[in-house]
Amino acid sequence: MPIRGEDNNTSAVKVDVGIILDMETDVAKVMHTCILLAIEDYHAATSRTATRIVPHLRDSEKDDVEAASAAIYLLKDVQVQAIFGPQMSTQTDFVIDLGNRAKVPIISPATSPSLSVKENPFFIRGALPSSSQTKAIAAIVKNYNWTKVVIIHEDSSIGTGIVPHLTDALLEINTLVPYKSAISPSASDDQILKELHNLNTKQTTVFIVHLQPYLASRLFLKAKEAGMMSSGYAWIITDVLTSFLDSVDHSVIESSMQGVLGIKPYVPRSNELDMFTKRWRKRFCQEYPDMDPVELNVFGLWAYDGITALTKAVEKVGGTAIPKFKKADTRKNLTDLDTLGTSELGSLLIHSMQNTTLKTGLSGDFCFANGELHPSPYQIVNIIGTGQRSVGFWTEKDGISYKLKMNGETAKTNNKQLGAIIWPGESIIAPRGREVFTSGKKLRVGVTVSGQMNEFFIIKRDSKTQAQVAGGLCVDFFNEVIQHLPYSVRYEFIPILIPDSPTSPDYDHLYYTEYDAVVGDLAILAPQSDYVDFALPFSESGIATVVPVKDDRKNIWIFLKPLKSELWITTGAFFVFIGFVVWVLEHRVNKEFRGPKHKQVGMIFWFSFSTLVFAHRERVTSNLTRFVLIVWVFVVMVLTSSYTASLTSMLTVQQLKPTITNLNDLIKNGEYVGYQEGSFVVNFLLHMQFDSSKLRSYSTLEEYNDALSRGSKNGGVAAIIDELPYLTLFLNKYCRKYIMVGQTYKTKDIGLAFPKDSHLVPDVSTAVLKVNEGGEFTKNGIQKYSRNDTDCPQNDGTSESLTLDSFKGLFLIAGVSAGSALLIFFFIFLYQNREILATDDSIQKRLAAIAKVFDEEKDNSNSKSEKPEANEESQTSTILFVASEASPEILPDLPLQSLEIRISDGLGASPADERFSITEPATSANETITETF
């Protein structure tokens, strides 16, 4: 095969390289052109004396035997040092064995995972195996929470190799593969259409397609015909199709492949790649002038980089003449295989190539690691129009990302979501992945209509379309559950008229094949489970009682309710205790705490309780008293503030007090009781020993309200007893008038019923848990159907009395401070009167003497007698200071005036007996000082 730029220099070392391709295929012609350019670029970059690559092309003609024959010819007759190809996995399998025998490297772009590099030491895979994309496909499936997918693959060696690897990757993310569709390359259009109709019954709308372009084109045309390219379906194609989309007719892509997701190896754009693409197109047209132009693909780039890696290995080990093959032993009559020699250069080449890296490869970072091509990022594309748009990337390290930043060998992502995708049917909403009755049949959902409360289930007729429309809280809940299923379900509501029954409604006749699901007041009972399967209950079960409330604000003793009785008693005791402590501390030194016995007892109570409103006028002189009062006033402030807040709440917030607290009161007083018409609650009431003549039935929330408002004595009832869901709805509508009291009696749960062994039950149960999570849907639904325009209080309308537990800390602080002050006082008192305790009198006399001293007023005469002397010294100092400082020489600018200084007693008064004045005459330098005491 002549190579441009090759010279006839006989001194150059020549290396023969074999090339085996199926030249009837477009991909082979693309790779052939890339190989020629790679060898030419190598020759152009080396000197004339360098090693020269001599390619030898052989066409396998899509036949395994021809490929084997070509390999034997190249190894035996040409004695090539390496072989590139074949491209088919079945052909490569036998050629690898020949390479191992001749010790010649086999560089093949075959993608079958069954070809093992570890078991074949002279095999180098020149392309990514098809199994390398399975984790990327599984990541897409996981990103949209698809739980079931169908694999459509070609029934050939190309298609079957990926299936087990793809199945394992999907199972790792808990996605089931209920069906694998193998389509023969020779299948007719009718056979393909029949298989698609079969797939449409598998209750999944996600399909992974691993077909070559020719067969895939026919598949998508028939899928469009079968209505499977519409909204709700998802199609993912592997790289065997995505990388060769240019070979698919554009009319097929535009009409039948819109919205398909594809995955292919990512090739980063570069200036070198753009320049090479231009050269390649020109050279391709020269090599194949009669062929319609095709696009350069990743297999061509891998071929270019693979041959480039081979030339580098040859240049590295081939510095001298290349030795010929060692001949085999020909003494016996041997076959062609036995006559193959062994290459002495092959071992050196395979060792060099197995760990070769091209940092500037056209396909990106081209690297062989132990004979395998290092995995590259995968690009996820969305087919729109006649082209494809990138929506994200996948790397083994970082998973899915919208953008990919290449930083050396590390792929870094900036988010974990794909870009906007246009799905089949021009939908922007991701398919759910599963659909019940995908063949077009709708789910028949029965809605029980028994004349009960319309807020829960009702069937109306649309005035415009005359179609029956289901509504109510139960129906809304079912709709919300369907929205939370991992697949879409098409369904219609069908009314089921249920006659009123004094017992639990009998729905046994519903549990047959005429309904696919039933919504309504369905009791989950053991006998009924023989006919149906129930999903998890969606409503709280139980029987409760609702009664009117009375306003407790008219109670004349309400002012005592802010505090519990133990708190009242403790507070009063502390008032007395603090008063006693203050009296003890002030009794000897403060005249206001002395006097007759009755006056002193009154002072104890008066002074302490007056701190409640801070109305005490008595002055205290002891520092210990001041300390006690500081702590006590703080305690009083907290108590009064808390009392005021609690009383205010009680007087302003309606106090909802039930008129009756339990069922026994109703039975004992002979009150009338209401229940829902047609409900099994009547049996419960009779079992509780209610008189049947005292029971009245009602069918709407408004009738409940009217009966309770009138009362038992005026033709109404004293209480309504019903199931919790109905009472919850009733209380939300009339929250300020009624309250739920007494015990809640556990009864049957309410759930959704399905035919026996229905596959919907586990998924619906999971969806029920999701809808009930947080309780927001139930709360909003009750608010919607109760139609309550008045804001209801968030609590039960009552204010709890304050307890002693909330103030134990305050009382502890007050008690410790008062007790400490009292102990300190007694220690000081006893120390000052220790001579009394030291006498030899009896204990009784000594205690009497101590008590007498305590009752006497403390003598402060010593301190008073010392004050005049101190005042005289102070006054003398003042006179001298004024006399010296007031001279004109020192204070020349001092105004000539009379100064009068008043000393206050602390209460704002200036008594005359504490006043002194300084007179400074204008004509004399001497001062006249007059003092008055």
Coordinates of N, CA and C in Angstrom, one line a residue, residues 518-636:
V518 N -60.7 0.8 43.9 CA -61.9 1.3 44.5 C -61.5 2.4 45.6
V519 N -62.1 3.5 45.5 CA -61.9 4.6 46.4 C -63.1 4.9 47.2
G520 N -63.0 5.1 48.5 CA -64.2 5.4 49.3 C -64.0 5.0 50.8
D521 N -65.1 4.8 51.5 CA -65.1 4.4 52.9 C -64.8 2.9 53.0
L522 N -63.6 2.5 52.7 CA -63.3 1.1 52.6 C -62.6 0.7 53.9
A523 N -63.3 -0.2 54.6 CA -62.7 -0.7 55.8 C -61.7 -1.8 55.5
I524 N -60.6 -1.7 56.2 CA -59.6 -2.8 56.0 C -59.8 -3.9 57.0
L525 N -60.5 -4.9 56.6 CA -60.9 -6.0 57.5 C -60.4 -7.3 57.0
A526 N -60.2 -8.2 57.9 CA -59.6 -9.5 57.6 C -60.5 -10.3 56.6
P527 N -61.8 -10.4 56.7 CA -62.6 -11.1 55.8 C -62.5 -10.5 54.3
Q528 N -62.5 -9.2 54.2 CA -62.4 -8.6 52.9 C -61.1 -8.8 52.2
S529 N -60.0 -9.1 53.0 CA -58.7 -9.3 52.4 C -58.6 -10.6 51.7
D530 N -59.7 -11.4 51.8 CA -59.7 -12.6 51.0 C -60.1 -12.3 49.5
Y531 N -60.7 -11.2 49.3 CA -61.1 -10.8 48.0 C -60.2 -9.8 47.3
V532 N -59.6 -8.9 48.1 CA -58.8 -7.8 47.6 C -57.5 -7.6 48.3
D533 N -56.6 -6.8 47.7 CA -55.4 -6.3 48.4 C -55.6 -4.9 48.7
F534 N -55.3 -4.5 50.0 CA -55.4 -3.1 50.4 C -54.0 -2.5 50.4
A535 N -54.0 -1.2 50.0 CA -52.8 -0.4 50.2 C -52.7 0.1 51.6
L536 N -51.6 0.7 52.0 CA -51.5 1.2 53.4 C -52.7 2.2 53.6
P537 N -53.2 2.2 54.9 CA -54.3 3.2 55.2 C -53.9 4.6 55.0
F538 N -54.8 5.4 54.5 CA -54.4 6.8 54.3 C -55.1 7.8 55.2
S539 N -56.0 7.2 56.1 CA -56.7 8.1 57.1 C -56.6 7.5 58.5
E540 N -56.5 8.4 59.4 CA -56.4 8.0 60.9 C -57.8 7.4 61.3
S541 N -57.7 6.2 61.9 CA -58.9 5.5 62.3 C -59.3 5.8 63.7
G542 N -60.6 5.6 64.0 CA -61.0 5.7 65.4 C -62.4 6.4 65.5
I543 N -63.1 6.3 66.6 CA -64.4 6.9 66.9 C -64.2 7.9 68.0
A544 N -64.7 9.1 67.9 CA -64.5 10.1 68.9 C -65.8 10.9 69.1
T545 N -65.8 11.8 70.0 CA -67.0 12.5 70.4 C -66.7 14.0 70.3
V546 N -67.7 14.8 69.8 CA -67.6 16.2 69.7 C -68.8 16.8 70.5
V547 N -68.5 17.8 71.3 CA -69.6 18.5 72.1 C -69.4 20.0 72.0
P548 N -70.5 20.7 72.3 CA -70.3 22.2 72.3 C -69.4 22.6 73.5
V549 N -68.9 23.9 73.4 CA -68.1 24.4 74.4 C -68.8 25.6 75.0
K550 N -68.4 25.9 76.3 CA -69.0 27.1 77.0 C -67.8 28.1 77.3
D551 N -68.2 29.4 77.4 CA -67.2 30.4 77.6 C -67.0 30.5 79.1
D552 N -65.8 30.3 79.6 CA -65.4 30.3 81.0 C -65.1 31.7 81.5
R553 N -65.2 32.7 80.7 CA -64.8 34.0 81.2 C -65.9 34.7 82.1
K554 N -67.0 34.1 82.2 CA -68.1 34.7 83.1 C -68.0 34.2 84.5
N555 N -67.0 33.4 84.8 CA -66.8 32.9 86.2 C -66.3 34.0 87.1
I556 N -67.0 34.2 88.3 CA -66.6 35.3 89.1 C -65.3 35.1 89.8
W557 N -64.8 33.9 89.9 CA -63.5 33.6 90.5 C -62.4 33.4 89.5
I558 N -62.6 33.9 88.3 CA -61.5 33.7 87.3 C -60.2 34.4 87.7
F559 N -60.3 35.4 88.5 CA -59.0 36.1 88.9 C -58.1 35.2 89.7
L560 N -58.6 34.1 90.3 CA -57.8 33.2 91.0 C -57.1 32.2 90.1
K561 N -57.6 32.0 88.9 CA -57.2 30.9 88.0 C -55.8 31.1 87.4
P562 N -55.3 32.3 87.3 CA -53.9 32.4 86.7 C -52.8 31.6 87.5
L563 N -53.0 31.4 88.8 CA -52.1 30.7 89.6 C -52.7 29.5 90.2
K564 N -51.9 28.4 90.2 CA -52.4 27.2 90.8 C -52.4 27.4 92.4
S565 N -53.2 26.6 93.0 CA -53.4 26.7 94.5 C -52.0 26.6 95.2
E566 N -51.2 25.7 94.8 CA -49.9 25.6 95.5 C -49.0 26.8 95.3
L567 N -49.2 27.5 94.2 CA -48.4 28.7 93.9 C -49.0 29.8 94.8
W568 N -50.3 29.9 94.9 CA -50.9 30.9 95.8 C -50.4 30.8 97.2
I569 N -50.4 29.5 97.7 CA -50.0 29.3 99.1 C -48.5 29.6 99.3
T570 N -47.7 29.2 98.4 CA -46.3 29.5 98.5 C -46.0 30.9 98.5
T571 N -46.7 31.7 97.6 CA -46.5 33.1 97.5 C -46.8 33.8 98.8
G572 N -48.0 33.4 99.4 CA -48.5 34.0 100.6 C -47.5 33.7 101.7
A573 N -47.0 32.5 101.8 CA -46.1 32.1 102.9 C -44.8 33.0 102.8
F574 N -44.3 33.2 101.6 CA -43.1 34.0 101.4 C -43.3 35.4 101.7
F575 N -44.5 36.0 101.5 CA -44.8 37.3 101.9 C -44.7 37.5 103.4
V576 N -45.2 36.5 104.1 CA -45.2 36.6 105.6 C -43.7 36.4 106.0
F577 N -43.0 35.4 105.4 CA -41.6 35.2 105.8 C -40.7 36.4 105.6
I578 N -40.9 37.0 104.4 CA -40.0 38.2 104.1 C -40.4 39.3 105.1
G579 N -41.7 39.5 105.4 CA -42.1 40.5 106.4 C -41.5 40.3 107.7
F580 N -41.4 39.0 108.2 CA -40.8 38.7 109.4 C -39.3 39.0 109.4
V581 N -38.6 38.6 108.3 CA -37.2 38.8 108.2 C -36.9 40.3 108.3
V582 N -37.7 41.1 107.6 CA -37.4 42.6 107.6 C -37.7 43.1 109.0
W583 N -38.7 42.7 109.7 CA -39.0 43.1 111.1 C -37.8 42.8 112.0
V584 N -37.3 41.5 111.9 CA -36.1 41.1 112.7 C -34.9 42.0 112.5
L585 N -34.7 42.3 111.2 CA -33.5 43.1 110.9 C -33.6 44.6 111.3
E586 N -34.9 45.1 111.3 CA -35.1 46.5 111.5 C -35.6 46.9 112.9
H587 N -36.0 45.8 113.6 CA -36.7 46.0 114.9 C -35.9 46.9 115.9
R588 N -34.6 46.7 116.1 CA -33.8 47.3 117.1 C -33.3 48.7 116.6
V589 N -33.2 48.9 115.3 CA -32.6 50.2 114.8 C -33.5 51.1 114.2
N590 N -34.8 50.7 113.9 CA -35.7 51.6 113.2 C -36.9 51.8 114.0
K591 N -37.2 53.1 114.3 CA -38.4 53.4 115.2 C -39.7 53.0 114.5
E592 N -39.7 53.0 113.2 CA -41.0 52.7 112.5 C -41.4 51.2 112.6
F593 N -40.4 50.4 113.1 CA -40.7 49.0 113.3 C -40.8 48.7 114.8
R594 N -41.0 49.7 115.6 CA -41.2 49.5 117.0 C -42.6 50.0 117.5
G595 N -42.9 49.7 118.7 CA -44.2 50.1 119.2 C -44.9 49.0 119.9
P596 N -46.2 49.1 120.1 CA -46.9 48.0 120.7 C -46.8 46.7 119.9
K597 N -47.2 45.6 120.5 CA -47.1 44.3 119.9 C -48.0 44.2 118.7
H598 N -49.2 44.7 118.8 CA -50.1 44.6 117.7 C -49.6 45.4 116.5
K599 N -49.0 46.6 116.8 CA -48.5 47.4 115.7 C -47.3 46.7 115.0
Q600 N -46.5 46.0 115.8 CA -45.3 45.3 115.1 C -45.8 44.1 114.3
V601 N -46.8 43.4 114.8 CA -47.4 42.3 114.0 C -48.0 42.9 112.7
G602 N -48.7 43.9 112.8 CA -49.3 44.5 111.6 C -48.3 45.0 110.7
M603 N -47.2 45.6 111.2 CA -46.1 46.1 110.4 C -45.5 44.9 109.5
I604 N -45.4 43.7 110.2 CA -44.8 42.6 109.4 C -45.7 42.3 108.2
F605 N -47.0 42.2 108.3 CA -47.9 41.9 107.2 C -47.9 43.1 106.2
W606 N -48.1 44.3 106.8 CA -48.2 45.5 106.0 C -47.0 45.7 105.1
F607 N -45.8 45.7 105.6 CA -44.6 46.0 104.9 C -44.4 45.0 103.8
S608 N -44.6 43.7 104.1 CA -44.3 42.7 103.1 C -45.3 42.7 101.9
F609 N -46.6 42.8 102.3 CA -47.6 42.8 101.2 C -47.7 44.2 100.4
S610 N -47.2 45.2 101.0 CA -47.2 46.5 100.3 C -46.2 46.5 99.2
T611 N -45.2 45.6 99.3 CA -44.2 45.5 98.2 C -44.8 44.9 96.9
L612 N -46.0 44.3 97.1 CA -46.7 43.8 95.9 C -47.0 44.9 94.9
V613 N -47.4 46.1 95.5 CA -47.7 47.2 94.6 C -46.7 48.3 94.8
F614 N -45.6 48.0 95.5 CA -44.5 49.0 95.7 C -45.0 50.2 96.4
A615 N -45.9 50.0 97.5 CA -46.6 51.1 98.1 C -46.0 51.3 99.5
H616 N -44.9 50.6 100.0 CA -44.4 50.8 101.3 C -43.6 52.2 101.4
R617 N -43.9 52.9 102.6 CA -43.3 54.2 102.8 C -42.2 54.1 103.9
E618 N -42.1 53.0 104.6 CA -41.2 52.9 105.7 C -39.8 52.8 105.2
R619 N -38.9 53.6 105.8 CA -37.5 53.6 105.4 C -36.8 52.5 106.2
V620 N -35.8 51.9 105.5 CA -35.0 50.8 106.1 C -33.6 51.3 106.3
T621 N -33.0 50.9 107.3 CA -31.6 51.4 107.6 C -30.5 50.4 107.6
S622 N -30.9 49.1 107.6 CA -29.9 48.0 107.7 C -29.6 47.6 106.2
N623 N -28.3 47.4 106.0 CA -27.9 46.9 104.7 C -28.3 45.5 104.4
L624 N -28.5 44.7 105.4 CA -29.0 43.4 105.2 C -30.4 43.4 104.8
T625 N -31.2 44.4 105.3 CA -32.6 44.5 104.9 C -32.7 45.0 103.4
R626 N -31.8 45.9 103.1 CA -31.8 46.4 101.7 C -31.5 45.2 100.7
F627 N -30.5 44.3 101.1 CA -30.2 43.2 100.3 C -31.4 42.2 100.1
V628 N -32.1 42.0 101.2 CA -33.2 41.1 101.2 C -34.3 41.7 100.3
L629 N -34.6 43.0 100.4 CA -35.6 43.7 99.7 C -35.3 43.7 98.2
I630 N -34.1 43.9 97.8 CA -33.7 43.9 96.4 C -34.1 42.6 95.7
V631 N -33.8 41.5 96.4 CA -34.1 40.2 95.8 C -35.6 40.0 95.8
W632 N -36.3 40.4 96.9 CA -37.7 40.1 97.0 C -38.5 41.0 96.0
V633 N -38.1 42.2 95.8 CA -38.8 43.1 94.9 C -38.7 42.5 93.5
F634 N -37.5 41.9 93.1 CA -37.4 41.3 91.8 C -38.4 40.1 91.7
V635 N -38.4 39.3 92.7 CA -39.4 38.1 92.7 C -40.8 38.6 92.5
V636 N -41.2 39.7 93.3 CA -42.5 40.2 93.2 C -42.8 40.7 91.8

